[in-house]
mmCIF file of C-alpha atoms in Angstrom:
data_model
loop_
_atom_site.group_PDB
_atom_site.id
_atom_site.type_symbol
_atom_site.label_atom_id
_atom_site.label_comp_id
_atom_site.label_asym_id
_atom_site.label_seq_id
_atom_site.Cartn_x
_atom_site.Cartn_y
_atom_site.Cartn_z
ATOM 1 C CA UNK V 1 72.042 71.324 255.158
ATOM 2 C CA UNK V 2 68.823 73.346 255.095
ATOM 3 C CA UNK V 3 64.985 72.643 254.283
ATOM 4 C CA UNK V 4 64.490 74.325 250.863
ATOM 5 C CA UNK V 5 61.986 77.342 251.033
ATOM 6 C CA UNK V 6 59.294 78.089 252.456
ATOM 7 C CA UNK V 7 60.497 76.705 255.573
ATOM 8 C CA UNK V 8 59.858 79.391 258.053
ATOM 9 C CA UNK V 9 63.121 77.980 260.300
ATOM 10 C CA UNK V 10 65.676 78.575 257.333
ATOM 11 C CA UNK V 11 65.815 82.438 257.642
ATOM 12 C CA UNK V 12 66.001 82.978 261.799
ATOM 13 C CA UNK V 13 68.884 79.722 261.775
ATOM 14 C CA UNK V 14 70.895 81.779 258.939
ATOM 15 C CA UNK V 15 70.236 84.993 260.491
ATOM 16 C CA UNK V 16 71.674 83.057 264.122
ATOM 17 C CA UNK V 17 74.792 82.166 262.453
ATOM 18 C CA UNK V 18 75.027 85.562 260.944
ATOM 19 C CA UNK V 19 74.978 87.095 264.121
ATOM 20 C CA UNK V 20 77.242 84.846 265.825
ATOM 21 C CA UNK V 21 79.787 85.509 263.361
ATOM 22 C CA UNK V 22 79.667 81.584 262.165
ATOM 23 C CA UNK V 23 80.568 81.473 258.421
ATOM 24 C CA UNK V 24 78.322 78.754 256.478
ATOM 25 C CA UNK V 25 77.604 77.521 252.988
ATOM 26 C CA UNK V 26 74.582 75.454 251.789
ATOM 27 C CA UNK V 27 75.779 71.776 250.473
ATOM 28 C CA UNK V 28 72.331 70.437 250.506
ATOM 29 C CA UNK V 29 68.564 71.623 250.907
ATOM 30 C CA UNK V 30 65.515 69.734 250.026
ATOM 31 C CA UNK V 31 61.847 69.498 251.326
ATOM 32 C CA UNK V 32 62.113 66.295 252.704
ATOM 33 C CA UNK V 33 63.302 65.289 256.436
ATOM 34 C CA UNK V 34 64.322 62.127 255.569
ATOM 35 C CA UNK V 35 66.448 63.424 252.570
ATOM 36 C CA UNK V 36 68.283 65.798 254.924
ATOM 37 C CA UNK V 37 68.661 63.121 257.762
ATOM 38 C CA UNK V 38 70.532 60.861 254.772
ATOM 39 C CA UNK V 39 72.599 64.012 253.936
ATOM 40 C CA UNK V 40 73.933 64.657 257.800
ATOM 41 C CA UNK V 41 74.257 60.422 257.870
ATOM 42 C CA UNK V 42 76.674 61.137 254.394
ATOM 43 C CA UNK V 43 78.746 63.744 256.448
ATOM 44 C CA UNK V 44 78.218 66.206 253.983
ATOM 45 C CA UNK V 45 77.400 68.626 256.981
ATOM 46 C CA UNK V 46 75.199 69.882 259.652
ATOM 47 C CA UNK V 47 71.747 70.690 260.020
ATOM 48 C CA UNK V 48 69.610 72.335 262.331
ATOM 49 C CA UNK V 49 66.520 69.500 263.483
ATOM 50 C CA UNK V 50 64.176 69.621 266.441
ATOM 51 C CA UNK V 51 65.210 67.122 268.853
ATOM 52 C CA UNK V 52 62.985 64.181 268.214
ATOM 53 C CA UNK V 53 64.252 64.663 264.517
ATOM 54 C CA UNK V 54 68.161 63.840 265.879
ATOM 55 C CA UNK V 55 68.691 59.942 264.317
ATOM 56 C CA UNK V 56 70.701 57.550 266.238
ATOM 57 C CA UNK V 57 73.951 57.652 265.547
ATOM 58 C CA UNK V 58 74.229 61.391 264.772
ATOM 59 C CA UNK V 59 74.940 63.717 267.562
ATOM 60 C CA UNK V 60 74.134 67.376 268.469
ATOM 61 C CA UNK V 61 77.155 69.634 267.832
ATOM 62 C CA UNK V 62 78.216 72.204 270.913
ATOM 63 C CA UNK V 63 79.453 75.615 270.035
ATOM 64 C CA UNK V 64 76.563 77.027 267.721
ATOM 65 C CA UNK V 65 74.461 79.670 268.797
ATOM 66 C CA UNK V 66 70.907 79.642 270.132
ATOM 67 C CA UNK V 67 68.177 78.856 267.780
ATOM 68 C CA UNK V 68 64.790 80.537 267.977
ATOM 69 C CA UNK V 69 61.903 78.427 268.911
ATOM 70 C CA UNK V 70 59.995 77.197 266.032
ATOM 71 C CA UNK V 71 55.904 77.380 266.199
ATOM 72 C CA UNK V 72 54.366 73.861 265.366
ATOM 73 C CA UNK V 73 50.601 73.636 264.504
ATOM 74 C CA UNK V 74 47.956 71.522 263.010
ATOM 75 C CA UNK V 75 45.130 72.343 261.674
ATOM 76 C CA UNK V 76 42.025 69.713 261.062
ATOM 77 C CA UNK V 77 39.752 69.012 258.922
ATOM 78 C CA UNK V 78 36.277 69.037 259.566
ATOM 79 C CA UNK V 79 35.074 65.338 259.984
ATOM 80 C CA UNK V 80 39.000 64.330 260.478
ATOM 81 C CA UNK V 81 38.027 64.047 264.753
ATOM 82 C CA UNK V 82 38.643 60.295 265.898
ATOM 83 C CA UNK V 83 40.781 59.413 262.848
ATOM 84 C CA UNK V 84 43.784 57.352 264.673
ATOM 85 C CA UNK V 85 46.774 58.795 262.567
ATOM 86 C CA UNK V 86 45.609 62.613 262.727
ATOM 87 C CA UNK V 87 44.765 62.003 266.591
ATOM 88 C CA UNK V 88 48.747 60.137 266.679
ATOM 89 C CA UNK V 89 49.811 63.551 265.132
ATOM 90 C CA UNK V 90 48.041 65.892 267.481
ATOM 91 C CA UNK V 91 49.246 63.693 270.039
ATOM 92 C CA UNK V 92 52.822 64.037 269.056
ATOM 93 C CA UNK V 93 52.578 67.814 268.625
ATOM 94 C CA UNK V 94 51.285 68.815 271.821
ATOM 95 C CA UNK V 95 54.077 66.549 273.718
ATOM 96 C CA UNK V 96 56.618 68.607 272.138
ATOM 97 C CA UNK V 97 55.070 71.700 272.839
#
């Protein structure tokens, strides 16, 4: 499974299995995290997620090759300072980083 373009992650996780010699098709891509969370929960396949995206009761698969790091960001809107939710986001980002 892979997030439909223009995820930035799509091209350096194809180009990783390229390299590695790992043969691949695409079963499923969409936008949506949630919508390729259901897909992996289907079995229809695999899909490369950041850690904190890994749902209970699917597991990380050994034997793939190294991803790149991926470069989160967030970028605020004027007069957005002290709104809870944004703040929870920020929060959230900079844990990972």
């Amino acid at each position: 499974m892979l997030f439909s373009l223009p995820c930035r992650w799509r091209t350096p996780v194809l180009d990783a299995l390229e390299a590695n010699g790992r043969t691949w098709r695409v079963v499923f891509e969409s936008t949506s995290l949630a919508a390729v969370q259901a897909a992996v929960r289907a079995g229809l396949g695999a899909a490369a997620l950041l850690p904190a995206c890994v749902e209970p009761g699917t597991a990380a698969y050994g034997g793939l090759p190294e991803l790149p790091d991926v470069e989160l960001g967030l970028i605020r809107r004027t007069g957005t300072e002290g709104d809870p939710l944004i703040d929870a986001v920020e929060d959230v980002l900079r844990r990972l980083a």
